[in-house]
Amino acid sequence: MARRIDHTLLKPEATKDDILCLVEDAVRYGFAAVCVQPWWVPLVADRLRGTGIRPCAVVGFPLGGTLPEAKAYEAYQAVRAGAEEIDVVVNLGALKSGDEDGVRRDLEAVIEAAKPQAAVKVILETALLTEEEKRRAAEWAVAAGADFVKTSTGFGPGGATVEDVRLLRSVVGDRAGVKASGGIRTLSAALALLEAGADRLGTSSGPAIVRELPAPEDAASDEKAVP
């Protein structure tokens, strides 16, 4: 479970001490990545060096409407600072306008700036999209070269749902990963999203979720009790 979690803190008021606590938790529990605002990437990358946990930066966050050149430069600088993953917000206005060329150019600029050093996840903000727009967004993201499609920023009107994860998985198949994020606070929610097809979970509740898992001795006892 822990290796499926991107331990996340994106609140604008987060302090250095908050970020250091985030990193300590990530190391303690063995999470997949630590996802932060670009300002904190140098600190996070330094503290995670040698742990196998990947520093992750958000780009064009949380609205997605900045210029492609600005997003690309932000991604480039984050990678130079040590980010190994980039979570970029799709241009929602262009997407909802049906501007495939604009959306793809926007994402391709970020992907070119980030790769090969960093994987790129595209945040779709599914709560603002129709089903057709979700399908279109996922297809365009994969066509642009994204490694993952991601449900939400956590700052929009809704978070990850089982239905959206199933939909995204049905669209991308095995061509890209699916990251569920937004409002994931319990083990039951996490398991439901993984069952629906998520590869990663973005959450600030990773420690609480992992602590809900039965201890190894409890699991062994349960197995012995099965007739």
JSON list of C-alpha atoms in Angstrom, two decimals:
[
{"chain": "A", "resi": 1, "resn": "MET", "atom": "CA", "xyz": [0.00, 0.00, 0.00]},
{"chain": "A", "resi": 2, "resn": "ALA", "atom": "CA", "xyz": [2.67, 2.52, 0.99]},
{"chain": "A", "resi": 3, "resn": "ARG", "atom": "CA", "xyz": [4.46, 2.16, -2.36]},
{"chain": "A", "resi": 4, "resn": "ARG", "atom": "CA", "xyz": [1.25, 3.24, -4.11]},
{"chain": "A", "resi": 5, "resn": "ILE", "atom": "CA", "xyz": [1.03, 6.54, -2.21]},
{"chain": "A", "resi": 6, "resn": "ASP", "atom": "CA", "xyz": [2.35, 9.95, -3.21]},
{"chain": "A", "resi": 7, "resn": "HIS", "atom": "CA", "xyz": [2.58, 11.70, 0.17]},
{"chain": "A", "resi": 8, "resn": "THR", "atom": "CA", "xyz": [1.31, 15.19, -0.58]},
{"chain": "A", "resi": 9, "resn": "LEU", "atom": "CA", "xyz": [1.30, 18.67, 0.94]},
{"chain": "A", "resi": 10, "resn": "LEU", "atom": "CA", "xyz": [0.26, 21.47, -1.42]},
{"chain": "A", "resi": 11, "resn": "LYS", "atom": "CA", "xyz": [-1.33, 23.98, 0.93]},
{"chain": "A", "resi": 12, "resn": "PRO", "atom": "CA", "xyz": [0.05, 27.44, 0.13]},
{"chain": "A", "resi": 13, "resn": "GLU", "atom": "CA", "xyz": [0.62, 28.14, 3.82]},
{"chain": "A", "resi": 14, "resn": "ALA", "atom": "CA", "xyz": [2.76, 25.04, 4.41]},
{"chain": "A", "resi": 15, "resn": "THR", "atom": "CA", "xyz": [5.98, 25.90, 6.25]},
{"chain": "A", "resi": 16, "resn": "LYS", "atom": "CA", "xyz": [9.46, 24.42, 6.13]},
{"chain": "A", "resi": 17, "resn": "ASP", "atom": "CA", "xyz": [8.74, 22.46, 9.30]},
{"chain": "A", "resi": 18, "resn": "ASP", "atom": "CA", "xyz": [5.57, 21.08, 7.70]},
{"chain": "A", "resi": 19, "resn": "ILE", "atom": "CA", "xyz": [7.55, 19.93, 4.67]},
{"chain": "A", "resi": 20, "resn": "LEU", "atom": "CA", "xyz": [10.24, 18.33, 6.83]},
{"chain": "A", "resi": 21, "resn": "CYS", "atom": "CA", "xyz": [7.54, 16.40, 8.71]},
{"chain": "A", "resi": 22, "resn": "LEU", "atom": "CA", "xyz": [6.11, 15.29, 5.36]},
{"chain": "A", "resi": 23, "resn": "VAL", "atom": "CA", "xyz": [9.50, 13.93, 4.32]},
{"chain": "A", "resi": 24, "resn": "GLU", "atom": "CA", "xyz": [10.03, 12.18, 7.66]},
{"chain": "A", "resi": 25, "resn": "ASP", "atom": "CA", "xyz": [6.65, 10.46, 7.31]},
{"chain": "A", "resi": 26, "resn": "ALA", "atom": "CA", "xyz": [7.47, 9.41, 3.75]},
{"chain": "A", "resi": 27, "resn": "VAL", "atom": "CA", "xyz": [10.73, 7.81, 4.84]},
{"chain": "A", "resi": 28, "resn": "ARG", "atom": "CA", "xyz": [9.12, 6.18, 7.88]},
{"chain": "A", "resi": 29, "resn": "TYR", "atom": "CA", "xyz": [6.34, 4.55, 5.86]},
{"chain": "A", "resi": 30, "resn": "GLY", "atom": "CA", "xyz": [8.17, 4.04, 2.56]},
{"chain": "A", "resi": 31, "resn": "PHE", "atom": "CA", "xyz": [5.85, 6.00, 0.28]},
{"chain": "A", "resi": 32, "resn": "ALA", "atom": "CA", "xyz": [6.40, 6.18, -3.48]},
{"chain": "A", "resi": 33, "resn": "ALA", "atom": "CA", "xyz": [6.88, 9.95, -3.73]},
{"chain": "A", "resi": 34, "resn": "VAL", "atom": "CA", "xyz": [6.65, 13.25, -1.89]},
{"chain": "A", "resi": 35, "resn": "CYS", "atom": "CA", "xyz": [4.59, 15.80, -3.83]},
{"chain": "A", "resi": 36, "resn": "VAL", "atom": "CA", "xyz": [5.10, 19.50, -3.07]},
{"chain": "A", "resi": 37, "resn": "GLN", "atom": "CA", "xyz": [5.07, 22.97, -4.58]},
{"chain": "A", "resi": 38, "resn": "PRO", "atom": "CA", "xyz": [8.20, 23.70, -6.70]},
{"chain": "A", "resi": 39, "resn": "TRP", "atom": "CA", "xyz": [9.67, 26.03, -4.05]},
{"chain": "A", "resi": 40, "resn": "TRP", "atom": "CA", "xyz": [10.18, 23.06, -1.73]},
{"chain": "A", "resi": 41, "resn": "VAL", "atom": "CA", "xyz": [11.74, 20.68, -4.26]},
{"chain": "A", "resi": 42, "resn": "PRO", "atom": "CA", "xyz": [15.41, 21.41, -3.41]},
{"chain": "A", "resi": 43, "resn": "LEU", "atom": "CA", "xyz": [14.77, 20.74, 0.29]},
{"chain": "A", "resi": 44, "resn": "VAL", "atom": "CA", "xyz": [12.74, 17.59, -0.39]},
{"chain": "A", "resi": 45, "resn": "ALA", "atom": "CA", "xyz": [15.21, 16.23, -2.93]},
{"chain": "A", "resi": 46, "resn": "ASP", "atom": "CA", "xyz": [18.10, 16.76, -0.52]},
{"chain": "A", "resi": 47, "resn": "ARG", "atom": "CA", "xyz": [16.32, 15.00, 2.34]},
{"chain": "A", "resi": 48, "resn": "LEU", "atom": "CA", "xyz": [15.15, 12.09, 0.16]},
{"chain": "A", "resi": 49, "resn": "ARG", "atom": "CA", "xyz": [18.51, 11.41, -1.47]},
{"chain": "A", "resi": 50, "resn": "GLY", "atom": "CA", "xyz": [19.36, 7.72, -1.23]},
{"chain": "A", "resi": 51, "resn": "THR", "atom": "CA", "xyz": [15.92, 6.66, 0.06]},
{"chain": "A", "resi": 52, "resn": "GLY", "atom": "CA", "xyz": [14.40, 5.58, -3.27]},
{"chain": "A", "resi": 53, "resn": "ILE", "atom": "CA", "xyz": [11.45, 7.91, -2.65]},
{"chain": "A", "resi": 54, "resn": "ARG", "atom": "CA", "xyz": [10.84, 10.25, -5.57]},
{"chain": "A", "resi": 55, "resn": "PRO", "atom": "CA", "xyz": [10.55, 14.04, -5.18]},
{"chain": "A", "resi": 56, "resn": "CYS", "atom": "CA", "xyz": [7.51, 15.28, -7.13]},
{"chain": "A", "resi": 57, "resn": "ALA", "atom": "CA", "xyz": [6.60, 18.86, -8.09]},
{"chain": "A", "resi": 58, "resn": "VAL", "atom": "CA", "xyz": [3.32, 20.30, -9.31]},
{"chain": "A", "resi": 59, "resn": "VAL", "atom": "CA", "xyz": [3.36, 22.56, -12.37]},
{"chain": "A", "resi": 60, "resn": "GLY", "atom": "CA", "xyz": [0.78, 25.05, -13.60]},
{"chain": "A", "resi": 61, "resn": "PHE", "atom": "CA", "xyz": [-0.94, 24.44, -10.30]},
{"chain": "A", "resi": 62, "resn": "PRO", "atom": "CA", "xyz": [-3.80, 24.53, -9.47]},
{"chain": "A", "resi": 63, "resn": "LEU", "atom": "CA", "xyz": [-5.58, 26.20, -12.43]},
{"chain": "A", "resi": 64, "resn": "GLY", "atom": "CA", "xyz": [-3.60, 25.02, -15.47]},
{"chain": "A", "resi": 65, "resn": "GLY", "atom": "CA", "xyz": [-4.09, 28.21, -17.47]},
{"chain": "A", "resi": 66, "resn": "THR", "atom": "CA", "xyz": [-0.54, 29.55, -17.61]},
{"chain": "A", "resi": 67, "resn": "LEU", "atom": "CA", "xyz": [1.32, 29.71, -20.93]},
{"chain": "A", "resi": 68, "resn": "PRO", "atom": "CA", "xyz": [2.98, 26.54, -22.27]},
{"chain": "A", "resi": 69, "resn": "GLU", "atom": "CA", "xyz": [6.36, 28.26, -22.12]},
{"chain": "A", "resi": 70, "resn": "ALA", "atom": "CA", "xyz": [5.84, 29.13, -18.46]},
{"chain": "A", "resi": 71, "resn": "LYS", "atom": "CA", "xyz": [4.77, 25.60, -17.60]},
{"chain": "A", "resi": 72, "resn": "ALA", "atom": "CA", "xyz": [7.73, 24.14, -19.48]},
{"chain": "A", "resi": 73, "resn": "TYR", "atom": "CA", "xyz": [10.18, 26.44, -17.70]},
{"chain": "A", "resi": 74, "resn": "GLU", "atom": "CA", "xyz": [8.63, 25.64, -14.33]},
{"chain": "A", "resi": 75, "resn": "ALA", "atom": "CA", "xyz": [8.97, 21.92, -15.06]},
{"chain": "A", "resi": 76, "resn": "TYR", "atom": "CA", "xyz": [12.57, 22.36, -16.27]},
{"chain": "A", "resi": 77, "resn": "GLN", "atom": "CA", "xyz": [13.57, 24.24, -13.13]},
{"chain": "A", "resi": 78, "resn": "ALA", "atom": "CA", "xyz": [11.83, 21.72, -10.87]},
{"chain": "A", "resi": 79, "resn": "VAL", "atom": "CA", "xyz": [13.71, 18.86, -12.54]},
{"chain": "A", "resi": 80, "resn": "ARG", "atom": "CA", "xyz": [17.00, 20.77, -12.22]},
{"chain": "A", "resi": 81, "resn": "ALA", "atom": "CA", "xyz": [16.22, 21.18, -8.51]},
{"chain": "A", "resi": 82, "resn": "GLY", "atom": "CA", "xyz": [15.76, 17.42, -8.10]},
{"chain": "A", "resi": 83, "resn": "ALA", "atom": "CA", "xyz": [12.18, 16.56, -9.03]},
{"chain": "A", "resi": 84, "resn": "GLU", "atom": "CA", "xyz": [11.83, 13.06, -10.46]},
{"chain": "A", "resi": 85, "resn": "GLU", "atom": "CA", "xyz": [8.10, 13.37, -11.15]},
{"chain": "A", "resi": 86, "resn": "ILE", "atom": "CA", "xyz": [6.02, 16.29, -12.44]},
{"chain": "A", "resi": 87, "resn": "ASP", "atom": "CA", "xyz": [2.26, 16.63, -11.90]},
{"chain": "A", "resi": 88, "resn": "VAL", "atom": "CA", "xyz": [1.01, 19.23, -14.40]},
{"chain": "A", "resi": 89, "resn": "VAL", "atom": "CA", "xyz": [-2.52, 20.63, -14.61]},
{"chain": "A", "resi": 90, "resn": "VAL", "atom": "CA", "xyz": [-4.09, 20.40, -18.07]},
{"chain": "A", "resi": 91, "resn": "ASN", "atom": "CA", "xyz": [-5.27, 23.64, -19.68]},
{"chain": "A", "resi": 92, "resn": "LEU", "atom": "CA", "xyz": [-8.92, 23.24, -18.72]},
{"chain": "A", "resi": 93, "resn": "GLY", "atom": "CA", "xyz": [-10.20, 26.13, -20.81]},
{"chain": "A", "resi": 94, "resn": "ALA", "atom": "CA", "xyz": [-8.53, 24.80, -23.96]},
{"chain": "A", "resi": 95, "resn": "LEU", "atom": "CA", "xyz": [-9.76, 21.30, -23.18]},
{"chain": "A", "resi": 96, "resn": "LYS", "atom": "CA", "xyz": [-13.37, 22.35, -22.70]},
{"chain": "A", "resi": 97, "resn": "SER", "atom": "CA", "xyz": [-13.14, 24.42, -25.90]},
{"chain": "A", "resi": 98, "resn": "GLY", "atom": "CA", "xyz": [-12.18, 21.30, -27.85]},
{"chain": "A", "resi": 99, "resn": "ASP", "atom": "CA", "xyz": [-8.74, 22.70, -28.71]},
{"chain": "A", "resi": 100, "resn": "GLU", "atom": "CA", "xyz": [-6.78, 19.47, -29.12]},
{"chain": "A", "resi": 101, "resn": "ASP", "atom": "CA", "xyz": [-3.78, 21.19, -30.68]},
{"chain": "A", "resi": 102, "resn": "GLY", "atom": "CA", "xyz": [-3.56, 23.70, -27.84]},
{"chain": "A", "resi": 103, "resn": "VAL", "atom": "CA", "xyz": [-3.86, 21.06, -25.13]},
{"chain": "A", "resi": 104, "resn": "ARG", "atom": "CA", "xyz": [-1.31, 18.77, -26.72]},
{"chain": "A", "resi": 105, "resn": "ARG", "atom": "CA", "xyz": [1.21, 21.56, -27.38]},
{"chain": "A", "resi": 106, "resn": "ASP", "atom": "CA", "xyz": [0.86, 22.66, -23.76]},
{"chain": "A", "resi": 107, "resn": "LEU", "atom": "CA", "xyz": [1.53, 19.16, -22.43]},
{"chain": "A", "resi": 108, "resn": "GLU", "atom": "CA", "xyz": [4.23, 18.34, -24.94]},
{"chain": "A", "resi": 109, "resn": "ALA", "atom": "CA", "xyz": [6.19, 21.41, -23.85]},
{"chain": "A", "resi": 110, "resn": "VAL", "atom": "CA", "xyz": [6.17, 20.21, -20.24]},
{"chain": "A", "resi": 111, "resn": "ILE", "atom": "CA", "xyz": [6.97, 16.63, -21.15]},
{"chain": "A", "resi": 112, "resn": "GLU", "atom": "CA", "xyz": [9.89, 17.70, -23.33]},
{"chain": "A", "resi": 113, "resn": "ALA", "atom": "CA", "xyz": [11.23, 19.85, -20.50]},
{"chain": "A", "resi": 114, "resn": "ALA", "atom": "CA", "xyz": [10.90, 17.09, -17.91]},
{"chain": "A", "resi": 115, "resn": "LYS", "atom": "CA", "xyz": [12.00, 13.95, -19.69]},
{"chain": "A", "resi": 116, "resn": "PRO", "atom": "CA", "xyz": [13.92, 11.75, -19.47]},
{"chain": "A", "resi": 117, "resn": "GLN", "atom": "CA", "xyz": [14.74, 12.73, -15.91]},
{"chain": "A", "resi": 118, "resn": "ALA", "atom": "CA", "xyz": [11.15, 12.92, -14.65]},
{"chain": "A", "resi": 119, "resn": "ALA", "atom": "CA", "xyz": [7.88, 11.10, -15.25]},
{"chain": "A", "resi": 120, "resn": "VAL", "atom": "CA", "xyz": [4.91, 13.35, -16.05]},
{"chain": "A", "resi": 121, "resn": "LYS", "atom": "CA", "xyz": [1.39, 12.99, -14.65]},
{"chain": "A", "resi": 122, "resn": "VAL", "atom": "CA", "xyz": [-1.38, 15.10, -16.18]},
{"chain": "A", "resi": 123, "resn": "ILE", "atom": "CA", "xyz": [-4.02, 16.40, -13.75]},
{"chain": "A", "resi": 124, "resn": "LEU", "atom": "CA", "xyz": [-7.43, 16.50, -15.47]},
{"chain": "A", "resi": 125, "resn": "GLU", "atom": "CA", "xyz": [-9.60, 17.97, -12.66]},
{"chain": "A", "resi": 126, "resn": "THR", "atom": "CA", "xyz": [-12.34, 15.49, -13.51]},
{"chain": "A", "resi": 127, "resn": "ALA", "atom": "CA", "xyz": [-14.99, 17.15, -11.32]},
{"chain": "A", "resi": 128, "resn": "LEU", "atom": "CA", "xyz": [-15.11, 20.01, -13.85]},
{"chain": "A", "resi": 129, "resn": "LEU", "atom": "CA", "xyz": [-15.44, 17.75, -16.90]},
{"chain": "A", "resi": 130, "resn": "THR", "atom": "CA", "xyz": [-18.20, 15.87, -18.65]},
{"chain": "A", "resi": 131, "resn": "GLU", "atom": "CA", "xyz": [-17.68, 12.17, -19.36]},
{"chain": "A", "resi": 132, "resn": "GLU", "atom": "CA", "xyz": [-16.80, 12.94, -22.97]},
{"chain": "A", "resi": 133, "resn": "GLU", "atom": "CA", "xyz": [-14.30, 15.60, -21.85]},
{"chain": "A", "resi": 134, "resn": "LYS", "atom": "CA", "xyz": [-12.68, 13.14, -19.44]},
{"chain": "A", "resi": 135, "resn": "ARG", "atom": "CA", "xyz": [-12.25, 10.63, -22.26]},
{"chain": "A", "resi": 136, "resn": "ARG", "atom": "CA", "xyz": [-10.91, 13.31, -24.59]},
{"chain": "A", "resi": 137, "resn": "ALA", "atom": "CA", "xyz": [-8.51, 14.66, -21.95]},
{"chain": "A", "resi": 138, "resn": "ALA", "atom": "CA", "xyz": [-7.09, 11.22, -21.18]},
{"chain": "A", "resi": 139, "resn": "GLU", "atom": "CA", "xyz": [-6.58, 10.43, -24.87]},
{"chain": "A", "resi": 140, "resn": "TRP", "atom": "CA", "xyz": [-4.88, 13.75, -25.55]},
{"chain": "A", "resi": 141, "resn": "ALA", "atom": "CA", "xyz": [-2.64, 13.38, -22.52]},
{"chain": "A", "resi": 142, "resn": "VAL", "atom": "CA", "xyz": [-1.48, 9.93, -23.60]},
{"chain": "A", "resi": 143, "resn": "ALA", "atom": "CA", "xyz": [-0.97, 11.15, -27.18]},
{"chain": "A", "resi": 144, "resn": "ALA", "atom": "CA", "xyz": [1.23, 13.95, -25.84]},
{"chain": "A", "resi": 145, "resn": "GLY", "atom": "CA", "xyz": [3.43, 11.40, -24.04]},
{"chain": "A", "resi": 146, "resn": "ALA", "atom": "CA", "xyz": [2.14, 11.51, -20.45]},
{"chain": "A", "resi": 147, "resn": "ASP", "atom": "CA", "xyz": [3.13, 8.70, -18.12]},
{"chain": "A", "resi": 148, "resn": "PHE", "atom": "CA", "xyz": [-0.01, 9.04, -15.96]},
{"chain": "A", "resi": 149, "resn": "VAL", "atom": "CA", "xyz": [-3.40, 10.69, -16.01]},
{"chain": "A", "resi": 150, "resn": "LYS", "atom": "CA", "xyz": [-4.53, 12.03, -12.65]},
{"chain": "A", "resi": 151, "resn": "THR", "atom": "CA", "xyz": [-8.01, 12.82, -11.40]},
{"chain": "A", "resi": 152, "resn": "SER", "atom": "CA", "xyz": [-7.77, 16.01, -9.38]},
{"chain": "A", "resi": 153, "resn": "THR", "atom": "CA", "xyz": [-5.73, 18.82, -7.88]},
{"chain": "A", "resi": 154, "resn": "GLY", "atom": "CA", "xyz": [-7.46, 18.55, -4.50]},
{"chain": "A", "resi": 155, "resn": "PHE", "atom": "CA", "xyz": [-8.37, 22.23, -4.88]},
{"chain": "A", "resi": 156, "resn": "GLY", "atom": "CA", "xyz": [-11.31, 21.75, -7.26]},
{"chain": "A", "resi": 157, "resn": "PRO", "atom": "CA", "xyz": [-14.99, 21.08, -6.50]},
{"chain": "A", "resi": 158, "resn": "GLY", "atom": "CA", "xyz": [-14.49, 17.33, -6.10]},
{"chain": "A", "resi": 159, "resn": "GLY", "atom": "CA", "xyz": [-11.85, 14.65, -5.68]},
{"chain": "A", "resi": 160, "resn": "ALA", "atom": "CA", "xyz": [-11.20, 11.13, -6.88]},
{"chain": "A", "resi": 161, "resn": "THR", "atom": "CA", "xyz": [-14.14, 8.81, -7.49]},
{"chain": "A", "resi": 162, "resn": "VAL", "atom": "CA", "xyz": [-14.24, 5.12, -8.27]},
{"chain": "A", "resi": 163, "resn": "GLU", "atom": "CA", "xyz": [-16.26, 5.89, -11.41]},
{"chain": "A", "resi": 164, "resn": "ASP", "atom": "CA", "xyz": [-13.68, 8.34, -12.74]},
{"chain": "A", "resi": 165, "resn": "VAL", "atom": "CA", "xyz": [-10.80, 5.97, -12.07]},
{"chain": "A", "resi": 166, "resn": "ARG", "atom": "CA", "xyz": [-12.60, 3.16, -13.91]},
{"chain": "A", "resi": 167, "resn": "LEU", "atom": "CA", "xyz": [-13.31, 5.51, -16.81]},
{"chain": "A", "resi": 168, "resn": "LEU", "atom": "CA", "xyz": [-9.71, 6.70, -17.06]},
{"chain": "A", "resi": 169, "resn": "ARG", "atom": "CA", "xyz": [-8.39, 3.16, -16.87]},
{"chain": "A", "resi": 170, "resn": "SER", "atom": "CA", "xyz": [-10.75, 2.08, -19.64]},
{"chain": "A", "resi": 171, "resn": "VAL", "atom": "CA", "xyz": [-9.44, 4.90, -21.84]},
{"chain": "A", "resi": 172, "resn": "VAL", "atom": "CA", "xyz": [-5.70, 4.63, -21.25]},
{"chain": "A", "resi": 173, "resn": "GLY", "atom": "CA", "xyz": [-5.52, 0.85, -20.80]},
{"chain": "A", "resi": 174, "resn": "ASP", "atom": "CA", "xyz": [-1.90, -0.12, -20.28]},
{"chain": "A", "resi": 175, "resn": "ARG", "atom": "CA", "xyz": [-0.56, 2.91, -22.18]},
{"chain": "A", "resi": 176, "resn": "ALA", "atom": "CA", "xyz": [-0.33, 5.05, -19.03]},
{"chain": "A", "resi": 177, "resn": "GLY", "atom": "CA", "xyz": [-0.82, 4.89, -15.29]},
{"chain": "A", "resi": 178, "resn": "VAL", "atom": "CA", "xyz": [-3.80, 6.30, -13.41]},
{"chain": "A", "resi": 179, "resn": "LYS", "atom": "CA", "xyz": [-3.34, 8.41, -10.29]},
{"chain": "A", "resi": 180, "resn": "ALA", "atom": "CA", "xyz": [-6.32, 9.04, -8.02]},
{"chain": "A", "resi": 181, "resn": "SER", "atom": "CA", "xyz": [-6.11, 12.13, -5.85]},
{"chain": "A", "resi": 182, "resn": "GLY", "atom": "CA", "xyz": [-8.38, 14.38, -3.85]},
{"chain": "A", "resi": 183, "resn": "GLY", "atom": "CA", "xyz": [-10.31, 13.42, -0.73]},
{"chain": "A", "resi": 184, "resn": "ILE", "atom": "CA", "xyz": [-8.65, 10.03, -0.10]},
{"chain": "A", "resi": 185, "resn": "ARG", "atom": "CA", "xyz": [-8.57, 9.77, 3.68]},
{"chain": "A", "resi": 186, "resn": "THR", "atom": "CA", "xyz": [-9.39, 6.17, 4.64]},
{"chain": "A", "resi": 187, "resn": "LEU", "atom": "CA", "xyz": [-8.13, 2.69, 3.88]},
{"chain": "A", "resi": 188, "resn": "SER", "atom": "CA", "xyz": [-11.50, 1.66, 2.46]},
{"chain": "A", "resi": 189, "resn": "ALA", "atom": "CA", "xyz": [-11.46, 4.59, 0.01]},
{"chain": "A", "resi": 190, "resn": "ALA", "atom": "CA", "xyz": [-7.88, 3.82, -0.98]},
{"chain": "A", "resi": 191, "resn": "LEU", "atom": "CA", "xyz": [-8.62, 0.14, -1.59]},
{"chain": "A", "resi": 192, "resn": "ALA", "atom": "CA", "xyz": [-11.71, 0.94, -3.65]},
{"chain": "A", "resi": 193, "resn": "LEU", "atom": "CA", "xyz": [-9.72, 3.25, -5.93]},
{"chain": "A", "resi": 194, "resn": "LEU", "atom": "CA", "xyz": [-6.92, 0.72, -6.36]},
{"chain": "A", "resi": 195, "resn": "GLU", "atom": "CA", "xyz": [-9.50, -1.96, -7.17]},
{"chain": "A", "resi": 196, "resn": "ALA", "atom": "CA", "xyz": [-11.03, 0.39, -9.77]},
{"chain": "A", "resi": 197, "resn": "GLY", "atom": "CA", "xyz": [-7.68, 0.63, -11.55]},
{"chain": "A", "resi": 198, "resn": "ALA", "atom": "CA", "xyz": [-5.55, 3.29, -9.87]},
{"chain": "A", "resi": 199, "resn": "ASP", "atom": "CA", "xyz": [-1.79, 2.73, -9.82]},
{"chain": "A", "resi": 200, "resn": "ARG", "atom": "CA", "xyz": [-1.03, 5.63, -7.48]},
{"chain": "A", "resi": 201, "resn": "LEU", "atom": "CA", "xyz": [-2.90, 7.54, -4.79]},
{"chain": "A", "resi": 202, "resn": "GLY", "atom": "CA", "xyz": [-2.18, 11.18, -4.04]},
{"chain": "A", "resi": 203, "resn": "THR", "atom": "CA", "xyz": [-3.10, 11.99, -0.46]},
{"chain": "A", "resi": 204, "resn": "SER", "atom": "CA", "xyz": [-2.02, 13.87, 2.63]},
{"chain": "A", "resi": 205, "resn": "SER", "atom": "CA", "xyz": [-3.52, 11.05, 4.74]},
{"chain": "A", "resi": 206, "resn": "GLY", "atom": "CA", "xyz": [-0.98, 8.37, 3.83]},
{"chain": "A", "resi": 207, "resn": "PRO", "atom": "CA", "xyz": [0.18, 7.63, 7.39]},
{"chain": "A", "resi": 208, "resn": "ALA", "atom": "CA", "xyz": [-3.40, 7.29, 8.66]},
{"chain": "A", "resi": 209, "resn": "ILE", "atom": "CA", "xyz": [-4.29, 4.99, 5.75]},
{"chain": "A", "resi": 210, "resn": "VAL", "atom": "CA", "xyz": [-1.28, 2.75, 6.30]},
{"chain": "A", "resi": 211, "resn": "ARG", "atom": "CA", "xyz": [-1.94, 2.60, 10.04]},
{"chain": "A", "resi": 212, "resn": "GLU", "atom": "CA", "xyz": [-5.39, 1.17, 9.28]},
{"chain": "A", "resi": 213, "resn": "LEU", "atom": "CA", "xyz": [-3.79, -1.89, 7.71]},
{"chain": "A", "resi": 214, "resn": "PRO", "atom": "CA", "xyz": [-3.70, -4.96, 9.96]},
{"chain": "A", "resi": 215, "resn": "ALA", "atom": "CA", "xyz": [-0.35, -5.72, 11.56]},
{"chain": "A", "resi": 216, "resn": "PRO", "atom": "CA", "xyz": [1.42, -8.79, 10.12]},
{"chain": "A", "resi": 217, "resn": "GLU", "atom": "CA", "xyz": [0.65, -10.83, 13.22]},
{"chain": "A", "resi": 218, "resn": "ASP", "atom": "CA", "xyz": [-3.03, -9.89, 12.93]},
{"chain": "A", "resi": 219, "resn": "ALA", "atom": "CA", "xyz": [-3.11, -10.97, 9.31]},
{"chain": "A", "resi": 220, "resn": "ALA", "atom": "CA", "xyz": [-1.48, -14.28, 10.22]},
{"chain": "A", "resi": 221, "resn": "SER", "atom": "CA", "xyz": [-4.05, -14.86, 12.95]},
{"chain": "A", "resi": 222, "resn": "ASP", "atom": "CA", "xyz": [-6.87, -14.15, 10.51]},
{"chain": "A", "resi": 223, "resn": "GLU", "atom": "CA", "xyz": [-5.48, -16.68, 8.04]},
{"chain": "A", "resi": 224, "resn": "LYS", "atom": "CA", "xyz": [-5.28, -19.36, 10.74]},
{"chain": "A", "resi": 225, "resn": "ALA", "atom": "CA", "xyz": [-8.86, -18.68, 11.71]},
{"chain": "A", "resi": 226, "resn": "VAL", "atom": "CA", "xyz": [-10.18, -19.38, 8.19]},
{"chain": "A", "resi": 227, "resn": "PRO", "atom": "CA", "xyz": [-11.64, -22.92, 8.10]}
]
